[in-house]
Amino acid sequence: MNQTTRRTTPHVPPVRKRLSALIQAACVLPALAASAQAQTEPAATTVTVTGIRASVRNALQAKEASNAMVEVIASEDIGKLPDTTIAESLARLPGLSSGLDRGNASQIVARGMGPRFIGALLNGRELASSEPGRAVRFELFPSESVTGAIVHKTQSADLVEGGIATTVDLLTVQPLKYSERLVSLKADALYYPMGRDLPGASSTAPRLGGIYVDQFNGRTLGVALAFSYQDQPSLHKNMRHWGFNEDHSADITGDGQVDKTPWGFQDEVKRGKDKRSSVLAKVEYKPTADALITGDLYYARAAITEPGLQHWTGDLGNWDGWASSKFSGVDVRNGYVVGATVSDVGLTTNDYTWVQTNSNFAGGLNAKLGSGDWKYEADLSASRATRDSQWRDLRQFANSNSTIRWSFTGDERMDYSFGHDSGNPAAFGTPTMHVDNDGHIKDQLKALQLSATRSLDSGDVRRLKFGARVTDREKSYHQTTWSVDALSTVPDSAYETIRVDGFAPFIALRDFNGTATSVFGANVFDATGRTPTQWDQLAGWQVTERSSSLFVQADLDGTLFGLPYRGNAGLRVVHNRQTGAGMQMVNGAAPSPFSAGTSYTEALPSLNIVLGLDDKQEKQLRFGLSRAMSRAPLDEMRGSRNISIDTNPQAPITGSAGNPTLKPMIANQLDLAYQWYFGKGSLLSAGLFYKDLSRYIAITSDHTTIDGREAWITHSVNGKGGYVRGIELVYQTNLPAPLDGFGVHANYAYTDSNVREQTPAGNPFPIEGLMRHNGGMTLWYEKNGFEARLSANHHSSFVRNPTWTTGSLVVNGAETYLTLSLAQQITPQLQLRFGIDNLTNQKVVYTSGNNPYQQEVTEFGRRFNLGVSYKL
C-alpha cells in the first residue's frame, strides 16, 4: 500500500518568523561572536583535583572558559565523582532533574523537556541505547569510569546534533594529563532497610571499584584502566489503579448520575537484584608535541533478576450496569467510584520473575595532528547496545469469588482488603506459566568524523574550523509470547506464604526456577522453536538511519561596544535518510512485511557570545542564538501497522501504526545569561531561555490517504509545537571566616510551555518533561580531612513515560530528595565514607489520565552505604 499524508501549509507565528530570521542573520555575522578556548574539559583545568572545594573551583573554571553556555561536573579526585553514578550528579545541575528507575536517577529531564530531547555523548561521540528510543540511561556510567561531564545548554556548529534541551558529553580520564602513576580502589557495603520488610529479599550488598593510571616511555604513552561492580537490591512496594470505565458505566447510587467504576487494581512487592559492572580501557600516545592518538573502550552490563508477587482483582468495571446490585458502601467523588464493597469478585495471584540483561559498548580511535597553523582530527567510533528481557509469570485464579473492599481516594491513599484466603495455595486453582514476553533490542551505531582547524589573525576571527561526520545506525526489536500448562501438579508444600505489612498475604514458590522446569518442562523459558503470535509479529520492527553532516565554525576574539568579547558562529548542515520496517496486518489476516521512509536536510546555524563587563572579566554577559534539532525516537519510526478496511468504500480506513516518515523536531532558541564569578569557586548567575519548538512529535489520530482512500491512523505525527521558556538562577560560594570550610550551592529553575501532548483526549497533558519548578541546595563542609555534604533537590510534578510503551504518559508527582554524605581522611592514602540516599523515604506517585483518583504509588526506601577508599 502507498500511503500519503494530506498536508497544508503551516501557519508560522510572527515570533517564530522573527527568531528564525535573526538566526539566519547571525550566521553571516561572525564578527559579532567571541573566541577563547574551545569547550574545555574539566580534566584539562587541573590535574590533581582533591576534595569538594577543588571540584567546585575546577568546574567553574571550565564553565567560565567555555564559549557556550554549559554546566560542568568535575571529579573531586581520581575515580571520585560527587555521586555513585553520573546520573545522580547530572540531576543536581541547574535546570536538570531525573526520573527514577529502581530507585536510581536514570534518564535526564532538562529545561522542561524529556529524554527525547537530550543528546548523549561519550568523549564527544554519540551513544547507542538499550531503550526502545534514543534515550540513554546515565546510571550505567559509574564514578570510576567517568571523570566528569559537560552539559551543553546552547548549540555550536561543531557539536553533534540531536539535543534541543541539552547535550550531555560524558568525559573519561586522560592519562597523560597526570604526571605520575595513580591507583584508587573503593569498597562499599550497601544497606537497604526495606529488605528486612520483604521476606526473601536482600538488605545488604557489596560495591567495588577502582582505577589505574600510568605513563610510560618518557610520558609519551599513557594508559588507564577502570572497573566497577555493584550488586544492588532491587526492592519496592507498589499499589496501582487500573483506570476507570469511562464509557459503559451505570448509575449505582440511584441519583440519576452515571457512577464511573474502576476496571480493577493490583498490589506488588519486588525482591530482586540489579547487578551492574563496567570496565574502561584507554590508551594515549603522544609521539610529538603536535600529535596525539587515543584509543578507548567502554563496556557496561546490567543483569537484573527480580522475583515479584502480585494480586490482581478485576470484575469491577460494571459494564452497562450488569453488577450494580453487588456494590454497597459506594464512595463517589466527582462522578468516580473511589471506594466500595463489592461481592462475587475474583482474584488472581502472580508469582513472577523479571529477568533482563543490558549491555552497552562504546569504543573509538582518535588522532589529532598539527602542522603549522593547521590542526587535523579524525575520529572513528562504534557503539552497540542490547537488551534481552523476559517476564515469567506463574498465574493462578482463586477457586471461588469473594467480597472485596477498597478505598482509593487519591493523595497516595490506597486501602483495600480481600475476602479471599490469599496466603493459602489451596485457595487457588491449577497454575499456568505465562512468558509475556521474551523481548530483544539491538542498537548499532558507527560514526566517522573528520575536521580541520586553521589559526587566523584576520580581524576578530582567530580560528576557523570545518569538518564532516557520517553515521550508520540500525536498531531492531523482536519478541515472542507464550504460555505453558502444567504437566504435573504443584504440591502445596512447594509454596510459602509471604506476609508484608500493609498488603494481603502472597503465595510464592520456594524454588521458582526449579519448580517451573520440573512442572512445566525443561524448556519452559526457552523461545527456541516457538512461533511468534500475530501480535508478536506486529510488535517487531527495524529502523535504519544514515546521516551525514558538514559544519563550519569561526572562533572569534575582539572588542564590541568597547568591551572584550569572545565566542563562535557557525553553520551545521545535516542530511538524514531513514527507513522503518515491520509487519502489517489488514483486517486480521496474516501479517506481511511493510516498510516506508523519508529523507530530509536541515540547516542549523548557531551563535555564542561572551561579553566581558569588567577588566578581569569576572562579570560576563552571555548570549546564544541557534537552531537545533532532535530526531524522532527510533521506536516511533517503526514500520509496523494494523489496518482495518471496511467493505463499504465510503467508510474510512482505520488502524494504528508506527510512522517511518517522522521528521525531526526543530527549535529556534535564544539564551541570555548574566554571570558573576566573584571569587574562586563562587558564582552568581541569572539566565533566560526561549525555545520556539516546531514539528513536536505526539501520538494522535492522523487524517491521511491510503491507496487513494480516506484513512484515520493512530500513530506518532509531527505536530505544530509551541514555546518552551524559562529562567535559571544559580548561587554558589565558599563562606568566609569564621565559617571557612563551609560552602553552598543553590539553584532554581522555572519553566513554562504551551506545548501539549495529544492524550488524554479532551484534557491533554503538558509537554513531557515540563517541571514548572525545579531546584536544589547543597551545603558542604571540608576541613582538616573531613568532608560533609547535604543535598536537597525538589521538582514539581511533570509528565513522563516510565514504561517502554510509546505514549504511556503519566504525571510524576512532586518530589524532594535528600542525600547525606560524610568522609574522613584517616591517612593520606585511606578515606572512610558514609552516606544515606533518600533520607525522607520519598515515594514515587504516578497519576494517569489526568484523573487524581487513578494513582500508582511506589516506595523504594532509604539506602545506606559505608565504604573505604584507598589511593596509591
JSON list of C-alpha atoms in Angstrom, two decimals, residues 623-764:
[
{"chain": "A", "resi": 623, "resn": "PHE", "atom": "CA", "xyz": [24.19, 35.34, 24.56]},
{"chain": "A", "resi": 624, "resn": "GLY", "atom": "CA", "xyz": [23.24, 32.33, 22.45]},
{"chain": "A", "resi": 625, "resn": "LEU", "atom": "CA", "xyz": [21.16, 32.09, 19.31]},
{"chain": "A", "resi": 626, "resn": "SER", "atom": "CA", "xyz": [20.72, 28.86, 17.39]},
{"chain": "A", "resi": 627, "resn": "ARG", "atom": "CA", "xyz": [18.56, 26.40, 15.55]},
{"chain": "A", "resi": 628, "resn": "ALA", "atom": "CA", "xyz": [18.60, 22.88, 16.96]},
{"chain": "A", "resi": 629, "resn": "MET", "atom": "CA", "xyz": [17.05, 19.52, 16.16]},
{"chain": "A", "resi": 630, "resn": "SER", "atom": "CA", "xyz": [16.14, 16.30, 17.96]},
{"chain": "A", "resi": 631, "resn": "ARG", "atom": "CA", "xyz": [15.44, 13.27, 15.80]},
{"chain": "A", "resi": 632, "resn": "ALA", "atom": "CA", "xyz": [12.31, 11.20, 16.26]},
{"chain": "A", "resi": 633, "resn": "PRO", "atom": "CA", "xyz": [12.55, 8.33, 18.77]},
{"chain": "A", "resi": 634, "resn": "LEU", "atom": "CA", "xyz": [13.60, 5.23, 16.87]},
{"chain": "A", "resi": 635, "resn": "ASP", "atom": "CA", "xyz": [10.74, 3.03, 18.06]},
{"chain": "A", "resi": 636, "resn": "GLU", "atom": "CA", "xyz": [8.19, 5.58, 16.87]},
{"chain": "A", "resi": 637, "resn": "MET", "atom": "CA", "xyz": [9.74, 5.31, 13.38]},
{"chain": "A", "resi": 638, "resn": "ARG", "atom": "CA", "xyz": [8.85, 1.60, 13.17]},
{"chain": "A", "resi": 639, "resn": "GLY", "atom": "CA", "xyz": [7.06, 0.28, 10.07]},
{"chain": "A", "resi": 640, "resn": "SER", "atom": "CA", "xyz": [4.58, -1.95, 11.94]},
{"chain": "A", "resi": 641, "resn": "ARG", "atom": "CA", "xyz": [0.88, -1.23, 11.43]},
{"chain": "A", "resi": 642, "resn": "ASN", "atom": "CA", "xyz": [-2.53, -2.82, 12.00]},
{"chain": "A", "resi": 643, "resn": "ILE", "atom": "CA", "xyz": [-5.12, -1.69, 9.44]},
{"chain": "A", "resi": 644, "resn": "SER", "atom": "CA", "xyz": [-8.89, -2.23, 9.31]},
{"chain": "A", "resi": 645, "resn": "ILE", "atom": "CA", "xyz": [-10.53, -1.73, 5.88]},
{"chain": "A", "resi": 646, "resn": "ASP", "atom": "CA", "xyz": [-14.32, -1.57, 5.82]},
{"chain": "A", "resi": 647, "resn": "THR", "atom": "CA", "xyz": [-16.03, -3.27, 2.87]},
{"chain": "A", "resi": 648, "resn": "ASN", "atom": "CA", "xyz": [-18.01, -0.07, 2.37]},
{"chain": "A", "resi": 649, "resn": "PRO", "atom": "CA", "xyz": [-15.77, 2.02, 0.09]},
{"chain": "A", "resi": 650, "resn": "GLN", "atom": "CA", "xyz": [-17.21, 5.19, 1.58]},
{"chain": "A", "resi": 651, "resn": "ALA", "atom": "CA", "xyz": [-16.10, 4.26, 5.10]},
{"chain": "A", "resi": 652, "resn": "PRO", "atom": "CA", "xyz": [-12.61, 5.42, 6.13]},
{"chain": "A", "resi": 653, "resn": "ILE", "atom": "CA", "xyz": [-9.73, 3.06, 6.78]},
{"chain": "A", "resi": 654, "resn": "THR", "atom": "CA", "xyz": [-8.76, 2.92, 10.47]},
{"chain": "A", "resi": 655, "resn": "GLY", "atom": "CA", "xyz": [-5.84, 1.49, 12.39]},
{"chain": "A", "resi": 656, "resn": "SER", "atom": "CA", "xyz": [-2.70, 2.06, 14.41]},
{"chain": "A", "resi": 657, "resn": "ALA", "atom": "CA", "xyz": [0.91, 2.17, 13.25]},
{"chain": "A", "resi": 658, "resn": "GLY", "atom": "CA", "xyz": [4.42, 3.44, 13.62]},
{"chain": "A", "resi": 659, "resn": "ASN", "atom": "CA", "xyz": [5.49, 6.32, 11.43]},
{"chain": "A", "resi": 660, "resn": "PRO", "atom": "CA", "xyz": [8.70, 5.93, 9.40]},
{"chain": "A", "resi": 661, "resn": "THR", "atom": "CA", "xyz": [8.17, 9.36, 7.81]},
{"chain": "A", "resi": 662, "resn": "LEU", "atom": "CA", "xyz": [8.62, 11.34, 11.02]},
{"chain": "A", "resi": 663, "resn": "LYS", "atom": "CA", "xyz": [10.79, 14.44, 10.63]},
{"chain": "A", "resi": 664, "resn": "PRO", "atom": "CA", "xyz": [12.98, 15.74, 13.46]},
{"chain": "A", "resi": 665, "resn": "MET", "atom": "CA", "xyz": [11.67, 18.20, 16.00]},
{"chain": "A", "resi": 666, "resn": "ILE", "atom": "CA", "xyz": [13.14, 21.67, 15.46]},
{"chain": "A", "resi": 667, "resn": "ALA", "atom": "CA", "xyz": [13.69, 24.58, 17.82]},
{"chain": "A", "resi": 668, "resn": "ASN", "atom": "CA", "xyz": [14.78, 28.15, 17.20]},
{"chain": "A", "resi": 669, "resn": "GLN", "atom": "CA", "xyz": [16.28, 29.10, 20.53]},
{"chain": "A", "resi": 670, "resn": "LEU", "atom": "CA", "xyz": [17.55, 32.13, 22.37]},
{"chain": "A", "resi": 671, "resn": "ASP", "atom": "CA", "xyz": [19.64, 32.19, 25.56]},
{"chain": "A", "resi": 672, "resn": "LEU", "atom": "CA", "xyz": [20.74, 35.16, 27.67]},
{"chain": "A", "resi": 673, "resn": "ALA", "atom": "CA", "xyz": [22.62, 34.98, 30.98]},
{"chain": "A", "resi": 674, "resn": "TYR", "atom": "CA", "xyz": [24.48, 37.25, 33.37]},
{"chain": "A", "resi": 675, "resn": "GLN", "atom": "CA", "xyz": [27.29, 35.53, 35.29]},
{"chain": "A", "resi": 676, "resn": "TRP", "atom": "CA", "xyz": [29.44, 36.99, 38.03]},
{"chain": "A", "resi": 677, "resn": "TYR", "atom": "CA", "xyz": [32.46, 34.91, 39.11]},
{"chain": "A", "resi": 678, "resn": "PHE", "atom": "CA", "xyz": [33.16, 36.86, 42.28]},
{"chain": "A", "resi": 679, "resn": "GLY", "atom": "CA", "xyz": [35.77, 34.54, 43.78]},
{"chain": "A", "resi": 680, "resn": "LYS", "atom": "CA", "xyz": [37.36, 31.13, 43.48]},
{"chain": "A", "resi": 681, "resn": "GLY", "atom": "CA", "xyz": [34.50, 28.66, 43.42]},
{"chain": "A", "resi": 682, "resn": "SER", "atom": "CA", "xyz": [31.92, 31.45, 43.61]},
{"chain": "A", "resi": 683, "resn": "LEU", "atom": "CA", "xyz": [29.22, 32.34, 41.10]},
{"chain": "A", "resi": 684, "resn": "LEU", "atom": "CA", "xyz": [26.05, 34.40, 40.88]},
{"chain": "A", "resi": 685, "resn": "SER", "atom": "CA", "xyz": [24.11, 33.78, 37.69]},
{"chain": "A", "resi": 686, "resn": "ALA", "atom": "CA", "xyz": [20.72, 34.61, 36.22]},
{"chain": "A", "resi": 687, "resn": "GLY", "atom": "CA", "xyz": [19.65, 33.33, 32.82]},
{"chain": "A", "resi": 688, "resn": "LEU", "atom": "CA", "xyz": [16.69, 33.30, 30.46]},
{"chain": "A", "resi": 689, "resn": "PHE", "atom": "CA", "xyz": [15.96, 30.88, 27.65]},
{"chain": "A", "resi": 690, "resn": "TYR", "atom": "CA", "xyz": [13.30, 30.69, 24.96]},
{"chain": "A", "resi": 691, "resn": "LYS", "atom": "CA", "xyz": [12.73, 27.79, 22.56]},
{"chain": "A", "resi": 692, "resn": "ASP", "atom": "CA", "xyz": [10.31, 28.05, 19.65]},
{"chain": "A", "resi": 693, "resn": "LEU", "atom": "CA", "xyz": [9.56, 24.38, 19.04]},
{"chain": "A", "resi": 694, "resn": "SER", "atom": "CA", "xyz": [8.07, 23.10, 15.79]},
{"chain": "A", "resi": 695, "resn": "ARG", "atom": "CA", "xyz": [7.16, 19.65, 14.48]},
{"chain": "A", "resi": 696, "resn": "TYR", "atom": "CA", "xyz": [6.62, 18.33, 18.00]},
{"chain": "A", "resi": 697, "resn": "ILE", "atom": "CA", "xyz": [6.03, 14.57, 17.91]},
{"chain": "A", "resi": 698, "resn": "ALA", "atom": "CA", "xyz": [2.96, 13.27, 19.71]},
{"chain": "A", "resi": 699, "resn": "ILE", "atom": "CA", "xyz": [0.53, 10.37, 19.28]},
{"chain": "A", "resi": 700, "resn": "THR", "atom": "CA", "xyz": [-2.75, 11.29, 17.61]},
{"chain": "A", "resi": 701, "resn": "SER", "atom": "CA", "xyz": [-5.32, 10.07, 15.12]},
{"chain": "A", "resi": 702, "resn": "ASP", "atom": "CA", "xyz": [-3.95, 11.39, 11.83]},
{"chain": "A", "resi": 703, "resn": "HIS", "atom": "CA", "xyz": [-6.12, 12.07, 8.77]},
{"chain": "A", "resi": 704, "resn": "THR", "atom": "CA", "xyz": [-4.26, 10.53, 5.81]},
{"chain": "A", "resi": 705, "resn": "THR", "atom": "CA", "xyz": [-4.80, 8.75, 2.50]},
{"chain": "A", "resi": 706, "resn": "ILE", "atom": "CA", "xyz": [-4.01, 5.06, 1.87]},
{"chain": "A", "resi": 707, "resn": "ASP", "atom": "CA", "xyz": [-4.29, 3.79, -1.71]},
{"chain": "A", "resi": 708, "resn": "GLY", "atom": "CA", "xyz": [-6.40, 6.81, -2.56]},
{"chain": "A", "resi": 709, "resn": "ARG", "atom": "CA", "xyz": [-8.84, 6.17, 0.24]},
{"chain": "A", "resi": 710, "resn": "GLU", "atom": "CA", "xyz": [-9.53, 8.30, 3.31]},
{"chain": "A", "resi": 711, "resn": "ALA", "atom": "CA", "xyz": [-7.92, 6.91, 6.47]},
{"chain": "A", "resi": 712, "resn": "TRP", "atom": "CA", "xyz": [-7.63, 7.72, 10.17]},
{"chain": "A", "resi": 713, "resn": "ILE", "atom": "CA", "xyz": [-4.49, 6.17, 11.64]},
{"chain": "A", "resi": 714, "resn": "THR", "atom": "CA", "xyz": [-3.44, 6.44, 15.28]},
{"chain": "A", "resi": 715, "resn": "HIS", "atom": "CA", "xyz": [0.33, 6.97, 15.32]},
{"chain": "A", "resi": 716, "resn": "SER", "atom": "CA", "xyz": [3.03, 9.48, 16.13]},
{"chain": "A", "resi": 717, "resn": "VAL", "atom": "CA", "xyz": [2.91, 12.60, 13.98]},
{"chain": "A", "resi": 718, "resn": "ASN", "atom": "CA", "xyz": [4.78, 15.89, 13.68]},
{"chain": "A", "resi": 719, "resn": "GLY", "atom": "CA", "xyz": [2.52, 18.45, 15.32]},
{"chain": "A", "resi": 720, "resn": "LYS", "atom": "CA", "xyz": [2.59, 22.21, 15.48]},
{"chain": "A", "resi": 721, "resn": "GLY", "atom": "CA", "xyz": [4.77, 22.72, 18.60]},
{"chain": "A", "resi": 722, "resn": "GLY", "atom": "CA", "xyz": [4.88, 25.96, 20.58]},
{"chain": "A", "resi": 723, "resn": "TYR", "atom": "CA", "xyz": [7.20, 27.67, 23.04]},
{"chain": "A", "resi": 724, "resn": "VAL", "atom": "CA", "xyz": [9.28, 26.42, 25.96]},
{"chain": "A", "resi": 725, "resn": "ARG", "atom": "CA", "xyz": [10.72, 29.22, 28.07]},
{"chain": "A", "resi": 726, "resn": "GLY", "atom": "CA", "xyz": [12.22, 29.66, 31.48]},
{"chain": "A", "resi": 727, "resn": "ILE", "atom": "CA", "xyz": [14.55, 31.28, 33.94]},
{"chain": "A", "resi": 728, "resn": "GLU", "atom": "CA", "xyz": [17.55, 29.75, 35.76]},
{"chain": "A", "resi": 729, "resn": "LEU", "atom": "CA", "xyz": [19.18, 31.17, 38.89]},
{"chain": "A", "resi": 730, "resn": "VAL", "atom": "CA", "xyz": [22.43, 29.95, 40.46]},
{"chain": "A", "resi": 731, "resn": "TYR", "atom": "CA", "xyz": [24.35, 30.98, 43.56]},
{"chain": "A", "resi": 732, "resn": "GLN", "atom": "CA", "xyz": [27.37, 29.20, 44.96]},
{"chain": "A", "resi": 733, "resn": "THR", "atom": "CA", "xyz": [30.23, 30.28, 47.15]},
{"chain": "A", "resi": 734, "resn": "ASN", "atom": "CA", "xyz": [32.76, 29.32, 49.80]},
{"chain": "A", "resi": 735, "resn": "LEU", "atom": "CA", "xyz": [31.90, 31.04, 53.07]},
{"chain": "A", "resi": 736, "resn": "PRO", "atom": "CA", "xyz": [34.49, 33.34, 54.72]},
{"chain": "A", "resi": 737, "resn": "ALA", "atom": "CA", "xyz": [35.86, 33.05, 58.27]},
{"chain": "A", "resi": 738, "resn": "PRO", "atom": "CA", "xyz": [34.66, 32.22, 60.83]},
{"chain": "A", "resi": 739, "resn": "LEU", "atom": "CA", "xyz": [32.65, 29.88, 58.58]},
{"chain": "A", "resi": 740, "resn": "ASP", "atom": "CA", "xyz": [35.59, 28.98, 56.37]},
{"chain": "A", "resi": 741, "resn": "GLY", "atom": "CA", "xyz": [35.34, 25.39, 55.27]},
{"chain": "A", "resi": 742, "resn": "PHE", "atom": "CA", "xyz": [31.62, 25.76, 54.55]},
{"chain": "A", "resi": 743, "resn": "GLY", "atom": "CA", "xyz": [30.18, 26.18, 51.08]},
{"chain": "A", "resi": 744, "resn": "VAL", "atom": "CA", "xyz": [26.77, 26.44, 49.48]},
{"chain": "A", "resi": 745, "resn": "HIS", "atom": "CA", "xyz": [25.40, 25.73, 46.03]},
{"chain": "A", "resi": 746, "resn": "ALA", "atom": "CA", "xyz": [21.80, 26.70, 45.27]},
{"chain": "A", "resi": 747, "resn": "ASN", "atom": "CA", "xyz": [19.87, 26.74, 42.01]},
{"chain": "A", "resi": 748, "resn": "TYR", "atom": "CA", "xyz": [16.31, 27.28, 40.89]},
{"chain": "A", "resi": 749, "resn": "ALA", "atom": "CA", "xyz": [14.62, 26.99, 37.51]},
{"chain": "A", "resi": 750, "resn": "TYR", "atom": "CA", "xyz": [11.14, 27.97, 36.40]},
{"chain": "A", "resi": 751, "resn": "THR", "atom": "CA", "xyz": [9.88, 26.63, 33.06]},
{"chain": "A", "resi": 752, "resn": "ASP", "atom": "CA", "xyz": [6.69, 27.27, 31.13]},
{"chain": "A", "resi": 753, "resn": "SER", "atom": "CA", "xyz": [5.34, 25.90, 27.85]},
{"chain": "A", "resi": 754, "resn": "ASN", "atom": "CA", "xyz": [2.20, 25.94, 25.75]},
{"chain": "A", "resi": 755, "resn": "VAL", "atom": "CA", "xyz": [3.12, 22.64, 24.01]},
{"chain": "A", "resi": 756, "resn": "ARG", "atom": "CA", "xyz": [0.70, 19.86, 24.84]},
{"chain": "A", "resi": 757, "resn": "GLU", "atom": "CA", "xyz": [0.54, 16.14, 24.23]},
{"chain": "A", "resi": 758, "resn": "GLN", "atom": "CA", "xyz": [-2.42, 14.58, 22.42]},
{"chain": "A", "resi": 759, "resn": "THR", "atom": "CA", "xyz": [-3.52, 12.44, 25.36]},
{"chain": "A", "resi": 760, "resn": "PRO", "atom": "CA", "xyz": [-5.74, 12.08, 27.29]},
{"chain": "A", "resi": 761, "resn": "ALA", "atom": "CA", "xyz": [-8.42, 13.20, 24.84]},
{"chain": "A", "resi": 762, "resn": "GLY", "atom": "CA", "xyz": [-10.22, 16.33, 25.96]},
{"chain": "A", "resi": 763, "resn": "ASN", "atom": "CA", "xyz": [-7.69, 17.17, 28.68]},
{"chain": "A", "resi": 764, "resn": "PRO", "atom": "CA", "xyz": [-4.22, 16.61, 27.23]}
]
